[in-house]
Each structure stands twice: as structure tokens, then as C-alpha cells.
C-alpha atoms as one frame of an Amber mdcrd trajectory, in Angstrom:
protein
  81.209  92.900 122.841  83.957  94.555 120.830  83.542  94.537 117.065  85.604
  91.849 115.311  86.304  92.378 111.614  87.763  89.969 109.089  90.046  91.971
 106.800  90.179  91.157 103.114  92.877  92.558 100.851  90.758  95.488  99.730
  90.017  96.409 103.367  93.640  96.925 104.423  93.189 100.707 104.048  90.337
 100.545 106.574  92.602  98.554 108.902  95.176 101.357 108.711  92.511 104.010
 109.386  91.354 102.185 112.523  94.942 101.887 113.757  95.414 105.630 113.313
  92.484 106.241 115.704  93.397 103.796 118.504  95.437 100.716 119.333  93.947
  97.598 117.763  94.390  93.855 118.234  95.094  91.562 115.293  95.456  87.867
 114.577  96.748  86.242 111.382  97.117  82.698 110.041  96.294  80.587 106.991
  92.952  78.801 106.727  92.399  75.199 105.610  92.736  76.277 101.969  96.048
  78.013 102.733  94.439  81.413 102.160  95.351  84.364 104.440  93.011  84.943
 107.387  93.339  88.291 109.197  91.073  89.653 111.930  91.177  92.863 113.948
  89.305  94.334 116.903  89.687  97.401 119.146  91.626  96.952 122.365  94.736
  95.239 123.671  93.636  91.596 124.077  94.580  89.875 120.811  94.353  86.412
 122.382  90.560  86.774 122.391  90.701  86.573 118.582  91.911  82.971 118.639
  88.395  81.501 118.996  86.793  83.467 116.104  89.889  82.718 113.972  89.401
  78.966 114.568  85.697  79.328 113.807  86.639  80.818 110.407  88.858  77.823
 109.650  92.159  79.135 110.917  94.678  77.133 112.909  98.264  77.090 114.124
 100.765  78.472 113.519  99.112  81.825 114.276 100.519  85.314 114.806  98.722
  87.801 117.005  99.359  91.047 118.820  98.429  94.719 118.668  99.087  97.461
 116.149  98.926 101.235 115.968  99.547 103.692 113.122 101.529 106.870 113.789
 103.944 109.086 111.846 103.474 107.068 108.662 104.326 103.738 110.339 102.071
 100.808 111.196 103.753  99.251 114.223 102.686  95.627 114.683 103.696  94.267
 118.106 103.577  90.472 117.784 102.947  88.717 121.102 102.916  85.456 119.157
 105.277  85.642 116.184 105.982  82.390 114.327 108.468  83.404 111.620 106.418
  81.702 108.919 103.316  83.715 109.828 105.214  87.013 110.006 106.527  86.240
 106.502 103.020  85.344 105.251 101.531  88.495 106.818 104.247  90.562 105.156
 103.380  88.953 101.789  99.677  89.665 102.362 100.348  93.353 103.086 102.705
  93.585 100.106  99.986  92.263  97.776  97.423  94.597  99.343  99.453  97.754
 100.030  98.797  99.555 103.309 100.610 102.648 101.914 102.403 103.020 105.245
 105.709 101.635 106.438 104.939  98.396 108.307 107.239  97.501 111.213 106.991
  94.071 112.875 108.232  93.889 116.488 108.293  91.110 119.064 106.757  91.816
 122.458 110.184  92.841 123.751 110.368  95.707 121.271 112.902  94.052 118.963
 112.416  94.702 115.257 111.623  91.427 113.464 110.958  92.656 109.936 109.686
  95.637 107.980 107.811  96.434 104.792 108.346  99.783 103.107 105.571 101.123
 100.868 106.417 100.936  97.189 105.838 104.059  95.104 103.931 102.096  92.500
 101.208 103.534  90.288  98.527 101.373  91.895  99.310 102.692  95.365  99.618
 106.346  94.478  96.252 106.495  92.792  94.140 105.063  95.620  93.783 108.077
  97.916  90.789 110.248  97.141  88.499 112.750  98.861  86.775 109.933 100.786
  90.108 109.182 102.523  90.093 112.513 104.369  90.204 111.667 108.062  91.474
 114.805 109.789  90.375 114.311 113.385  90.786 117.305 115.678  90.698 119.846
 112.821  87.803 122.259 112.311  85.408 120.539 109.884  84.354 123.939 108.487
  87.935 124.635 107.424  88.224 121.260 105.692  84.795 121.221 103.980  85.639
 123.617 101.074  88.852 121.701 100.304  87.036 118.366 100.374  84.293 119.765
  98.126  86.859 120.950  95.576  88.665 117.597  95.589  85.404 115.746  94.982
  84.583 118.105  92.116  87.884 117.654  90.279  88.447 113.974  91.062  86.337
 112.534  88.199  87.814 115.086  85.780  91.353 113.879  86.460  90.419 110.639
  84.679  89.944 112.644  81.473  93.593 113.761  81.419  96.035 112.013  79.062
  97.960 109.056  80.594 101.143 110.494  82.194  99.374 113.688  83.296  96.530
 111.664  84.815  99.029 109.782  86.993 100.721 113.026  88.085  97.373 114.600
  88.988  96.292 111.504  90.925  99.544 111.664  92.867  98.919 115.344  93.577
  95.381 114.562  94.743  96.684 111.822  97.073  99.250 114.303  98.433  96.470
 116.870  99.021  94.509 114.316 101.054  97.616 113.505 103.105  98.284 117.206
 103.781  94.684 117.773 104.900  94.850 114.776 107.239  98.060 116.246 108.719
  96.332 119.610 109.275  98.544 121.385 106.709  95.600 123.098 105.048  97.485
 125.963 103.386  99.826 123.521 101.635  96.826 121.402 100.601  95.160 124.541
  99.235  98.191 125.265  97.043  98.273 121.685  95.759  94.553 121.758  94.914
  94.964 125.029  92.982  97.728 123.382  90.917  95.413 120.443  90.085  92.507
 122.768  89.229  94.653 124.827  86.877  95.978 121.708  85.136  92.486 120.238
  84.687  91.214 123.569  83.348  94.132 123.869  80.895  93.431 120.494  79.274
  89.780 121.425  78.793  88.545 118.643  81.065  86.566 121.069  83.204  83.533
 123.251  82.642  85.640 126.165  83.928  88.535 127.755  82.130  91.752 128.455
  84.041  90.812 132.043  84.931  87.435 131.024  86.399  89.004 128.171  88.313
  91.613 130.474  89.843  89.001 133.084  90.703  86.821 130.545  92.519  89.794
 129.142  94.413  90.844 132.643  95.467  87.292 133.394  96.589  87.279 130.374
  98.889  90.702 131.271 100.299  89.524 134.824 100.931  86.389 133.555 102.608
  88.412 131.553 105.140  90.799 134.474 105.596  87.817 136.812 106.091  86.534
 134.618 108.919  89.917 134.797 110.650  90.073 138.597 110.319  86.523 139.014
 111.682  87.538 136.985 114.755  90.616 139.191 115.101  88.436 142.324 114.983
  86.124 140.901 117.661  89.090 140.201 119.915  90.444 143.718 119.379  87.037
 145.200 120.206  87.162 143.635 123.667  90.656 145.063 124.280  89.740 148.494
 122.948  86.790 148.610 125.359  89.245 148.347 128.275  91.441 151.235 127.058
  91.316 154.630 128.868  88.811 157.293 127.727  90.288 159.316 124.843  92.422
 156.441 123.582  89.378 154.178 123.644  87.422 156.618 121.465  90.272 156.990
 118.965  90.891 153.255 118.713  87.145 152.622 118.502  86.961 154.850 115.420
  89.955 153.038 113.889  88.275 149.687 114.543  85.131 150.995 112.859  87.233
 151.799 109.771  88.705 148.259 109.845  85.179 146.834 110.050  84.177 148.831
 106.957  87.146 147.378 105.077  86.077 143.874 106.122  82.538 144.531 104.959
  83.928 145.486 101.530  86.194 142.399 101.690  89.256 144.629 101.413  91.323
 142.303 103.610  94.675 144.034 103.072  93.359 147.415 104.268  91.555 145.761
 107.189  94.745 143.965 108.238  96.770 147.200 108.051  94.212 149.036 110.197
  94.138 146.281 112.804  97.953 146.071 112.872  98.014 149.766 113.876  95.342
 149.214 116.550  97.339 146.291 117.998 100.491 148.401 118.046  98.657 151.181
 119.898  97.201 148.745 122.433 100.641 147.233 123.024 102.020 150.705 123.766
  99.444 151.091 126.530 100.688 148.022 128.423
């Protein structure tokens, strides 16, 4: 039995998250009290939602279909699309912002209506570290960024009004960048927030300490990448002919010493020369 969920206004964000993972079915109508009734379930058989909708007090007219979220759009394909219900569903999503562009289509692919997200204060401030949902990206690469967002999130509330809103917008943007796999851009955004929080004295760290810790975490990730590069070079050096292999092996040993001292610039320079020499052998 597939899970059927009734979606309240505050659960619209969860609805969007599910649609970003897979295609979902939905059904929408008004109940006996004329209140919105929305249900979703995984899969492509929205008609199976009619019975549970009726059990919850819903009745005709009823809209149902499937939806999926991609490229910032929630595409709702309405197999049943009474105009009144499409209008009521649009109102429901406007009152409870999905923070994505909502496009309503009929089952022939014709656009019926749309709802663009409004850049209102209430929407911008909702995203936080718990909204990170970056599937397919190395969790180890995301963990330090998520940890830093969680650390600074409560401190943002201590900033004066206009600055608080700006920082909340920046935090929401950081979450979006992480979910898109743009980790370097997210890193830069987080550093900006950390510096701002430190400057207003709303952090236990001053600006210099905050920057130093951020740089340390960036270096740590960069160090991991350079170690992997050295390991890959080692395998190629081992296949080089005799004298060249010995010379490049010594150069790789020097690069490894630089890595051990965390002198990443010198290590990179040494490995660049080794790669150039290996390329010349091909």
C-alpha cells in the first residue's frame, strides 16, 4: 500500500520535496466545510485518491493528477481539472507558498494557469539548514557546510531588523546552492554570513576567528582532493620507465611532504610538474 498523506498548509514544503524526488499523484477539492482538502501519494494513479478523499469529507468537483518538481517548477498535470478547483488550488498554494513556480497543465500538455513565487519576507526566511536535500552529492562534502549553517542560524535572529532579513535571504540562498551541488558558491555565501554575524557581535567568535575557521574547513576539503590526486599520480609514476620513474618518484615524495605540512600551493606546483612530465612520456 502506497503512503497517502493529507497536506496541510504548513506541509506544502514537504509536498515540494517529495515531488523533487519522484513523480507524485495528487487530488484536491473542498470538504463539507468548504475548507481545502489536498492529498498526495507516490506513483502515477491519482484516481486511487478519490476514495480516501471522500472518506475525509471531500466531494465533487475534484481535481486530480500527477506532479513533479524540476528546475524550480512544480508541474501539476491535471487529469481532472474543473476550473473552479484549479482556481481554489492556486489560492491554497498562494496562501501557503511552495517557493517554486507552479504550472498547471491539462493532460494534453496545455498550460491552464501558473503561480509565480512572490519574493515576500515570509517566503525568503523559511529555508534553513534542515531544508538541505542534496541527493547524489557526497555527504562528507556537504556535512561541514550544513554544520556551519546550523551554528550561525540562531545567531542571525540577533541581528537588527533589515540585516536579519538580508542574512536570512543569504542563508536560504546557501541552502539552494548546496541542493544544486554548487558547493563552492555556497561556501562563499556562508563566509559572508559568518563575517556579518561576527561583525555585529552576535557570535562568540570575532571576524578574524570566523574567517580562520572557515578557511581551515575549505583547506581540509582541498587537502582531501590533493591527496587523491597524489594517489592517482603514484599509480601512473609506477608505470613510467626506470630512470624517469625514480626521478618522478622522488618528486612525488616531495609533494607528499608538502601535503603533510598542509602547504597546498607547493604540493599543487610539484604535482603539476609531475603531470607535465608524465604527459611528455605519452
